[in-house]
Coordinates of C-alpha atoms and ligand atoms in Angstrom, one line a residue:
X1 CA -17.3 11.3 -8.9
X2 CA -19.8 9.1 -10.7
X3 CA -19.3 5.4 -9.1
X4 CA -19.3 2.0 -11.9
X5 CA -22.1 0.1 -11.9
X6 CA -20.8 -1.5 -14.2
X7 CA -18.2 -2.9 -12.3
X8 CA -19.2 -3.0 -8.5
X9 CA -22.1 -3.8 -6.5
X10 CA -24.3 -1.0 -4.8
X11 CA -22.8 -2.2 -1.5
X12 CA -19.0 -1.6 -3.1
X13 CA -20.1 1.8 -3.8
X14 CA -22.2 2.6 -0.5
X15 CA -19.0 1.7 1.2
X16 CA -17.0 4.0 -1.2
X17 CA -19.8 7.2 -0.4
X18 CA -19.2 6.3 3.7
X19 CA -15.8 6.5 3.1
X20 CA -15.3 9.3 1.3
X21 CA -17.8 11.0 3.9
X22 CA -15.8 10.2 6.8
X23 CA -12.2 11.5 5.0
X24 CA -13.5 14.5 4.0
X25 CA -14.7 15.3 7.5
X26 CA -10.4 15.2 8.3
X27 CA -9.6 16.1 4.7
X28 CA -6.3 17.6 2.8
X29 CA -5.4 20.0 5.5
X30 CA -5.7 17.8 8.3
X31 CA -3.8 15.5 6.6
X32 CA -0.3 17.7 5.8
X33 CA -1.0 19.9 9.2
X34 CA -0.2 16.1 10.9
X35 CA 2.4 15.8 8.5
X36 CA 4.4 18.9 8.6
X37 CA 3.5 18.7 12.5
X38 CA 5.5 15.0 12.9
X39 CA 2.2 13.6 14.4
X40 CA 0.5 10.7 13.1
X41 CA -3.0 10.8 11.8
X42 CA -4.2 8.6 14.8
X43 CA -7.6 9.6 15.3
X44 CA -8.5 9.0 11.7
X45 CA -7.3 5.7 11.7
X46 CA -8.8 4.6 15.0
X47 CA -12.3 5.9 13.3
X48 CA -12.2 4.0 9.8
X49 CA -11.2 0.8 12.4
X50 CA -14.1 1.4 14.8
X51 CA -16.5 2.0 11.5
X52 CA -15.3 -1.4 10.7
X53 CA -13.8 0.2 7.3
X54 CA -10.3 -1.1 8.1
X55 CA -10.7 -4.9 8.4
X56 CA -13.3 -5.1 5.5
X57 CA -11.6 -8.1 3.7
X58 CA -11.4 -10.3 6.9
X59 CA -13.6 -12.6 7.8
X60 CA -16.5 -11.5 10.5
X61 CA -15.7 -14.0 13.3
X62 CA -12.3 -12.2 13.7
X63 CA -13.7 -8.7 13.7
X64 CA -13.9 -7.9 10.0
X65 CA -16.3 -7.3 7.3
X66 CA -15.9 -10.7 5.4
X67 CA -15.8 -9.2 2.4
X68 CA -12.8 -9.1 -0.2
X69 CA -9.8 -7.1 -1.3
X70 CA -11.7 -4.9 -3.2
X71 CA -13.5 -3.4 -0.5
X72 CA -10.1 -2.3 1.4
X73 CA -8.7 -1.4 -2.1
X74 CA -12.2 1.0 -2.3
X75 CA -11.9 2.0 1.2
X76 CA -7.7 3.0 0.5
X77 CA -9.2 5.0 -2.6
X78 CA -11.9 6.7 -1.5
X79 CA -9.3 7.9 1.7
X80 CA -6.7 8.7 -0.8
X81 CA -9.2 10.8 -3.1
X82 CA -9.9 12.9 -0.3
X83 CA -6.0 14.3 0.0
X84 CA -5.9 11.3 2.9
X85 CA -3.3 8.5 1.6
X86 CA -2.7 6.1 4.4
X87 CA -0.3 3.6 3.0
X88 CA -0.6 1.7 6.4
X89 CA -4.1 0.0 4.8
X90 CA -1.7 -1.6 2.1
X91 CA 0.4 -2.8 5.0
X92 CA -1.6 -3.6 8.0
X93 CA -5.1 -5.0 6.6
X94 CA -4.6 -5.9 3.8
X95 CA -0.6 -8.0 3.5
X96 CA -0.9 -9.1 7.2
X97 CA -4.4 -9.0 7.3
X98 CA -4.7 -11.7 4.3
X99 CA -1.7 -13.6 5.1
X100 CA -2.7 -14.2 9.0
X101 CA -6.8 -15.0 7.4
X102 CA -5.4 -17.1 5.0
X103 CA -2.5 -19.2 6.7
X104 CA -2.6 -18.0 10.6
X105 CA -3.7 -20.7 13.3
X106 CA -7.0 -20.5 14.9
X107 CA -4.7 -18.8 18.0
X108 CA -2.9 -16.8 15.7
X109 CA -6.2 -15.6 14.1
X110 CA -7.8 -14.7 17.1
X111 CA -5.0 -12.7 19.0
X112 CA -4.0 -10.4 15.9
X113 CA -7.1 -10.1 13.6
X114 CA -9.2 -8.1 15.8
X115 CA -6.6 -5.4 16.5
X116 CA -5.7 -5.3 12.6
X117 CA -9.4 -4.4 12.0
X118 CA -10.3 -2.2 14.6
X119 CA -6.8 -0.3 14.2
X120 CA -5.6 -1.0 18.0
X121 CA -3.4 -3.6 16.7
X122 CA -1.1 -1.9 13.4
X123 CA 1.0 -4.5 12.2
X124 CA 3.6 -3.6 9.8
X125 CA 5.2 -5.7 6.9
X126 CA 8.9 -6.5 6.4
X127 CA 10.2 -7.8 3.6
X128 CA 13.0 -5.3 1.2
X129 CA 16.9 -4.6 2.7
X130 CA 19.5 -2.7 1.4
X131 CA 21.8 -5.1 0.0
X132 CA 18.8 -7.2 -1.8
X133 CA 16.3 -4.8 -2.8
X134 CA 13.9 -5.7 -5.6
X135 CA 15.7 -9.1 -5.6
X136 CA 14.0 -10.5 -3.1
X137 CA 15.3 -13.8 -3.4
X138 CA 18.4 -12.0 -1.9
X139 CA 17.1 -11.9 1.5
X140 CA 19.8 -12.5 3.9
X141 CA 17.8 -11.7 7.4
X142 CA 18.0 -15.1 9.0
X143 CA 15.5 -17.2 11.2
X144 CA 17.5 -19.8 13.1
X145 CA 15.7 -22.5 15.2
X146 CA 16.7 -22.1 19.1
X147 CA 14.5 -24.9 21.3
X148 CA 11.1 -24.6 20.4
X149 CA 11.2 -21.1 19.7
X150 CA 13.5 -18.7 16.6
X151 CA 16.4 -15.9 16.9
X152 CA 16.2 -13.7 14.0
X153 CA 19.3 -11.8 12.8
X154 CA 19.7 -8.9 9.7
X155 CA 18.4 -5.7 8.6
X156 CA 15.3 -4.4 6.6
X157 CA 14.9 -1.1 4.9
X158 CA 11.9 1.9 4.4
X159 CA 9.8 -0.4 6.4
X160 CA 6.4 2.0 6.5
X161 CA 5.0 2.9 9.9
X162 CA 7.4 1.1 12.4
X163 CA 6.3 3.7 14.9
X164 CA 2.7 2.7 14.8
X165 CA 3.0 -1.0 15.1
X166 CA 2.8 -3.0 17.7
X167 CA 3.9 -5.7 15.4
X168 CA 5.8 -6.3 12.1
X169 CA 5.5 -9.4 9.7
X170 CA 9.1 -9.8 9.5
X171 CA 9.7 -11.9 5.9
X172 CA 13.0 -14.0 6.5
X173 CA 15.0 -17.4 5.2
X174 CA 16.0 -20.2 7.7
X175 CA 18.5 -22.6 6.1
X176 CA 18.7 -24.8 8.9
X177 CA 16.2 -27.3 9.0
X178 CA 17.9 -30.1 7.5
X179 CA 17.1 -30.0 3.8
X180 CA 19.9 -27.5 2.6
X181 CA 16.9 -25.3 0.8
X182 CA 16.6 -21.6 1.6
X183 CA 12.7 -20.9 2.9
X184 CA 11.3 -18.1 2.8
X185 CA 9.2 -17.8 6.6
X186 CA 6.7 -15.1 7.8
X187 CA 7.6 -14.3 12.2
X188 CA 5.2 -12.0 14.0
X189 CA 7.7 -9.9 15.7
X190 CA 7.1 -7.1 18.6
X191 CA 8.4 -3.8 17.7
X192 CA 9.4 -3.7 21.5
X193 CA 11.5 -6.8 21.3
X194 CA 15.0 -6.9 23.2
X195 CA 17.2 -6.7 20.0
X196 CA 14.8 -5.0 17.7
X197 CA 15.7 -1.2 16.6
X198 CA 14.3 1.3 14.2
X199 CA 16.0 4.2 12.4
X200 CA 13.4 6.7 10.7
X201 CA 14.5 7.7 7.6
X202 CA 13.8 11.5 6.5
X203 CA 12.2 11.3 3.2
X204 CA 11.0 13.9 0.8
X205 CA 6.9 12.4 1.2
X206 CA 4.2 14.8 2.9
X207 CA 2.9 12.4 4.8
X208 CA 2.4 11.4 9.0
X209 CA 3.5 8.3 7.8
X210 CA 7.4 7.3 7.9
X211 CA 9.8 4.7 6.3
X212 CA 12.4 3.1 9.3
X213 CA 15.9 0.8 9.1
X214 CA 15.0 -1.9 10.9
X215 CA 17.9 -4.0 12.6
X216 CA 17.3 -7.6 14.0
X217 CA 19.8 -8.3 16.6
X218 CA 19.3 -11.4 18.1
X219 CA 15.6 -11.3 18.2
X220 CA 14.2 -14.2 20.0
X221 CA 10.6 -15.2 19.1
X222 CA 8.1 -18.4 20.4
X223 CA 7.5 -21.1 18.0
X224 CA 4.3 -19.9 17.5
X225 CA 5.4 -16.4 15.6
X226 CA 5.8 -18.0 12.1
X227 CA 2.7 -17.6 10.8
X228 CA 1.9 -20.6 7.9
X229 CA 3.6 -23.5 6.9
X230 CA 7.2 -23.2 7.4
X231 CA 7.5 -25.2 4.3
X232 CA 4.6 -23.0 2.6
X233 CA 7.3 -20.3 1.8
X234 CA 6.3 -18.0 -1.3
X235 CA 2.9 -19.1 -1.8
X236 CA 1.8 -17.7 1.5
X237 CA 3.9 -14.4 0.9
X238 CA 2.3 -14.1 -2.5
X239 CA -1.1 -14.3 -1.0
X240 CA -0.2 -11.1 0.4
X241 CA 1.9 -9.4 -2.0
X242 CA -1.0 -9.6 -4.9
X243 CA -3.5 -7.5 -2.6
X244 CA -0.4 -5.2 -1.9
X245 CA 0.1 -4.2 -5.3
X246 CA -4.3 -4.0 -5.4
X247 CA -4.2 -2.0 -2.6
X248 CA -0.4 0.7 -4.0
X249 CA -3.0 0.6 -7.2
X250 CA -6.2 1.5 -5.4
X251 CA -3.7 4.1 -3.2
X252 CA -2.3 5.7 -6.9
X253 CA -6.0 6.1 -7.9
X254 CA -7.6 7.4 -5.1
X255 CA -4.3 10.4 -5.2
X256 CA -4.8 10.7 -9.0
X257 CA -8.2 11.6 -8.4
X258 CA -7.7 14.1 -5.6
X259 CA -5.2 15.8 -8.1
X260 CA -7.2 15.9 -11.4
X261 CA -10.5 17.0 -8.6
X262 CA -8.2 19.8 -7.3
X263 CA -7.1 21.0 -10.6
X264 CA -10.3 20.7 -12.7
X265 CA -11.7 23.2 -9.7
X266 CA -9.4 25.5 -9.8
X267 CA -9.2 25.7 -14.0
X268 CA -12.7 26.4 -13.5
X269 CA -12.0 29.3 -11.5
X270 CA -9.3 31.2 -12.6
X271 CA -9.6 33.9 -15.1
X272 CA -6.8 35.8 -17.2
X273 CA -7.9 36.5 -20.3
X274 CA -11.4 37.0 -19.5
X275 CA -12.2 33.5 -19.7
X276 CA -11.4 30.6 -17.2
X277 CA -8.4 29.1 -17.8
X278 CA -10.3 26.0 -18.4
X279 CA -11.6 26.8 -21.7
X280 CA -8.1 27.0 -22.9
X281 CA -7.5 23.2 -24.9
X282 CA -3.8 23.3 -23.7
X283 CA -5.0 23.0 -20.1
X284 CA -8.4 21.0 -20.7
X285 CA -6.5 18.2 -22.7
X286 CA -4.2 17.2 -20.1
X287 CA -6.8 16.7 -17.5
X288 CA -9.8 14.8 -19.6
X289 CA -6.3 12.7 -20.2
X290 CA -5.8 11.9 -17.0
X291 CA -9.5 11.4 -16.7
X292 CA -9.2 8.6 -19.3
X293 CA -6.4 7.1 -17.7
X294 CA -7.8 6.8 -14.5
X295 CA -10.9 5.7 -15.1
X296 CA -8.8 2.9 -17.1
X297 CA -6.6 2.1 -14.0
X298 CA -9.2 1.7 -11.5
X299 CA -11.4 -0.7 -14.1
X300 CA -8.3 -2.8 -14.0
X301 CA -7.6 -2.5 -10.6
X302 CA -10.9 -3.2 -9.6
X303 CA -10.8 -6.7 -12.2
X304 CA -7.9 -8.3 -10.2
X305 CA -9.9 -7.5 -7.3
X306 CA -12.2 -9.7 -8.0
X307 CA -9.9 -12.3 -9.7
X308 CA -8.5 -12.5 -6.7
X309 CA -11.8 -12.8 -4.2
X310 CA -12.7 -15.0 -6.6
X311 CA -10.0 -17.3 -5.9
X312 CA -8.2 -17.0 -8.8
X313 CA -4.6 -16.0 -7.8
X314 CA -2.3 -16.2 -10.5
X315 CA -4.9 -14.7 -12.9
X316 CA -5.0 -12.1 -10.5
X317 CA -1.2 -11.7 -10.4
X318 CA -1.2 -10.9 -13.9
X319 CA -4.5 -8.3 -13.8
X320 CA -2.9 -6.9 -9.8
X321 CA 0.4 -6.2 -11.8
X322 CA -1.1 -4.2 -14.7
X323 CA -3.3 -2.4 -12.2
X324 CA -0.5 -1.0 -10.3
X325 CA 1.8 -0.1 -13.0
X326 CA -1.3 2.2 -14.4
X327 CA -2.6 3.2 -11.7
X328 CA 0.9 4.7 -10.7
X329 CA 1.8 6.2 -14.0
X330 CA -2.0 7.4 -14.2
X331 CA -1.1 9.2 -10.5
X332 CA 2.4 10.6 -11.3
X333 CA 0.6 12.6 -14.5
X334 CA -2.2 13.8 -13.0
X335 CA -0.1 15.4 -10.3
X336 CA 2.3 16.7 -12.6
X337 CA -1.0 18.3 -14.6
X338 CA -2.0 19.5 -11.6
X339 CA 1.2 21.4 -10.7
X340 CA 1.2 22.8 -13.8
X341 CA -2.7 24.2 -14.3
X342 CA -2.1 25.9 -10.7
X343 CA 0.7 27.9 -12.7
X344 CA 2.9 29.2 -9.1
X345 CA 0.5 28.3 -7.2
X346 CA 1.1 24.9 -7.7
X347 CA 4.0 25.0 -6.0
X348 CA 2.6 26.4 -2.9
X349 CA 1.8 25.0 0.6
X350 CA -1.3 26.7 0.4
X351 CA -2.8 25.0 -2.4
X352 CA -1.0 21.7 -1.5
X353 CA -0.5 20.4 -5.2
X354 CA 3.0 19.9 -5.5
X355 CA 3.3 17.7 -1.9
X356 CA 1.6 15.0 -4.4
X357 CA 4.2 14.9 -6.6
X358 CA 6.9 12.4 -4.4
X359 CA 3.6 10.4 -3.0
X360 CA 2.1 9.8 -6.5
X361 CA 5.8 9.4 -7.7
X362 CA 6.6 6.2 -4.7
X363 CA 3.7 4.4 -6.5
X364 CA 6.1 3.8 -9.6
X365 CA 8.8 2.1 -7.0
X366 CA 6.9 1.4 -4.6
X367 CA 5.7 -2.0 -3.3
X368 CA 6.8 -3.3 -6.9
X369 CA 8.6 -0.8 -9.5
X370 CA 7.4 -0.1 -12.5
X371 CA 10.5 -2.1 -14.5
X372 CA 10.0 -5.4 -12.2
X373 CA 6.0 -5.3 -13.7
X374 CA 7.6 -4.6 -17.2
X375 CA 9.7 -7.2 -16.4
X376 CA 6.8 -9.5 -15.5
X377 CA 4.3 -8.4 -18.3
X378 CA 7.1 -9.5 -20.4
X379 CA 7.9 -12.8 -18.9
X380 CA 4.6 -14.2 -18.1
X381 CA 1.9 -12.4 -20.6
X382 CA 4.4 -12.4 -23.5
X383 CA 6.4 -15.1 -23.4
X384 CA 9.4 -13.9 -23.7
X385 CA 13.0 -14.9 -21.8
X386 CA 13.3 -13.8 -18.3
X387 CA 15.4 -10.5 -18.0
X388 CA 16.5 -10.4 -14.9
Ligands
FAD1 C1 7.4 5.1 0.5 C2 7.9 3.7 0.5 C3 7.4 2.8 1.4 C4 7.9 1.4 1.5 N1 7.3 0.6 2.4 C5 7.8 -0.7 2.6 C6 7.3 -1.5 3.6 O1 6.5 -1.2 4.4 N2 7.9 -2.8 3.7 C7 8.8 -3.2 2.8 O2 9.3 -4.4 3.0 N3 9.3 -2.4 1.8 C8 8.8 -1.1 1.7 N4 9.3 -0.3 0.7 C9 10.4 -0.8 -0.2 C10 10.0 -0.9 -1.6 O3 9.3 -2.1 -1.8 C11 11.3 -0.9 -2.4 O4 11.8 0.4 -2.4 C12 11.2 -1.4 -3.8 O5 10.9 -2.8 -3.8 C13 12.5 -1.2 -4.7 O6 13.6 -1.6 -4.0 P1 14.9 -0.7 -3.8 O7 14.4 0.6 -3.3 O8 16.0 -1.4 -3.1 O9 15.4 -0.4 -5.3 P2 16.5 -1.3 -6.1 O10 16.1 -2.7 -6.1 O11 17.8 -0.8 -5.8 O12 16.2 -0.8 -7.6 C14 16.5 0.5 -8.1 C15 16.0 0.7 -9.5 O13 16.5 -0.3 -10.4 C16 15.4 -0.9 -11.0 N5 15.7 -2.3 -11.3 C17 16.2 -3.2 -10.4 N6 16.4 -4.4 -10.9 C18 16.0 -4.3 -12.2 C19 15.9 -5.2 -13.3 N7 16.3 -6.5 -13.2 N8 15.4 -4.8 -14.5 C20 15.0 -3.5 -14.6 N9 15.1 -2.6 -13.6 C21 15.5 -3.0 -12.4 C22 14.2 -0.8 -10.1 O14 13.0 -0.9 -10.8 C23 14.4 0.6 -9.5 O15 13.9 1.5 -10.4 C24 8.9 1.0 0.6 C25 9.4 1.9 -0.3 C26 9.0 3.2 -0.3 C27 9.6 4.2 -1.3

């Protein structure tokens, strides 16, 4: 597809044409064959790590590319737009990745960065649980001082790629230090910790990677696995969660162009009434739609990006926010347009349309769900009362 000028620099987009060289080498098929197979697409991780593609937005002294969020987010589209989503690059490099640059100690920096960037050390992110859910502020997973280290108790749920993480960023509130204020605090904690279980969970997604329970029983952690100020609560968590929802945009995008690619080939090619299907408005309509809304949601997405490598956080909330509620919806339509121009073969395995449908469709609950950004859109860009 043509790249933006407009927008990014000719090293954004050399990165971009690397990327996309690389993915398409494993492509679609590799993809839902690891999928459908219940093994994990290992190899093709390990290679955008060593390629140094996975630690783009951290800085080079700890085995990065020292560039910004928009180079993961174009390295998480360019994957995604050839059939290979890894929602793992929204987790690992780019929440922990930022959060540990950003707030980590020098130690903290130099034993987990590396590993994050070359792909040897996956860590995964904690935050949602069953009885809180979007209202995060609900949190009941508790950090409790114990000597000069923590035991964590509580439970976390459709926690992505527990079973290819050495470590999860567990988010949890410690109530004990004296104050009588809830904090929200970031632990480091080893998915092989005495106390620390995972459940998979079967869900509906073609995709090698999985959602787990996680339970917390008694976990005990060193004083040095909060990462941050304990005090620093959500403005260290929100320095992650804005390149999450960059990153879920830049993952929409990337999908909703592999969708309206596959369909605008195979329109092209089919021919009923002597024509290809293609010339028919009924079909072409939909996809120069989605066309238009894509383009759309990766201008904006790619705008917060650089709000937010600029500095500029909470203009970036408000730009990451919009980004990732069209970016979703943009996603959602063009695989539902490309269902439908396949006709039956839509729904096949063999033309691997319809497996986008649930993946595009987790993009509209997924980090952050569409009514929360209404909910924030109407809040904070509108002025008006707080809903919720
Ligand atoms: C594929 C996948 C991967 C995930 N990976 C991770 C991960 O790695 N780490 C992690 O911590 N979490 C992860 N999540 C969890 C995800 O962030 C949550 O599913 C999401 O935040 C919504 O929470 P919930 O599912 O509990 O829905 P609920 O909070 O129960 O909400 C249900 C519905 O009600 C709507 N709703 C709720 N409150 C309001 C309101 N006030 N106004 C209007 N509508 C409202 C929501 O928008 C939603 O549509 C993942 C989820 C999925 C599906």
């Amino acid at each position: 597809m043509t790249l933006t000028p407009f927008t990014e620099t000719e090293e954004r987009q050399a990165l971009r044409r690397e990327v996309a060289k690389l993915a398409s080498a494993y492509g679609r098929e590799y993809f839902t064959e690891k999928a459908r197979a219940g093994e994990k697409t290992t190899e093709l991780w390990l290679e955008i790590g060593k390629q140094g593609f996975l630690g783009t937005n951290v800085p080079e002294e700890y085995g990065g590319g020292g560039g910004g969020i928009g180079d993961t987010a174009a390295v998480c589209e360019e994957l995604a737009a050839q059939g290979c989503p890894l929602l793992l690059m929204v987790v690992s490099p780019a929440i922990c990745g930022t959060i540990i640059s950003r707030y980590g100690t020098e130690a903290q920096k130099q034993r987990w960065l590396p590993g994050i960037c070359d792909g040897t050390g996956t860590m995964a992110f904690a935050i949602t649980e069953p009885d809180a859910g979007t209202n995060t502020h609900k949190i009941t997973t508790t950090g409790r001082k114990d000597g000069d280290g923590w035991v964590l108790n509580g439970r976390k749920v459709w926690i992505s790629g527990i079973d290819e993480a050495d470590h999860v960023l567990v988010v949890a509130r410690v109530t004990d230090d004296g104050s009588g204020r809830v904090k929200p605090v970031l632990f480091v904690v080893p998915t092989d910790a005495p106390g620390f279980e995972a459940t998979a969970i079967p869900m509906e997604i073609v995709s090698p990677e999985r959602q787990f329970q996680v339970y917390l029983d008694d976990v005990r952690l060193p004083a040095d696995a909060v990462v941050g100020d304990e005090d620093g609560g959500l403005v260290q968590l929100f320095a992650g969660l804005n390149p999450e929802r960059i990153m879920a945009a830049s993952f929409s995008t990337g999908l909703a162009r592999f969708a309206l690619d596959k369909a605008a080939a195979y329109v092209k090619e089919r021919e009923i009434w002597g024509v290809p299907i293609g010339a028919h408005q009924g079909l072409a309509h939909p996809l120069a739609q989605s066309k238009i809304e894509i383009e759309l949601a990766r201008l904006m997405t790619q705008k917060a990006a650089a709000l937010y490598d600029a500095g500029l956080d909470a203009e970036a909330g408000e730009a990451a926010n919009m980004a990732k509620y069209a970016a979703a919806e943009a996603a959602c339509d063009a695989a539902d347009r490309a269902v439908q121009a396949h006709g039956g073969n839509g729904i096949t395995q063999e033309y691997g349309v319809a497996g986008l449908l649930v993946a595009a469709r987790a993009g509209r609950i997924a980090p952050v769900s569409r009514e929360m950004i209404l909910n924030y859109v109407g809040m904070h860009s509108l002025g008006l009362p707080k809903s919720y």
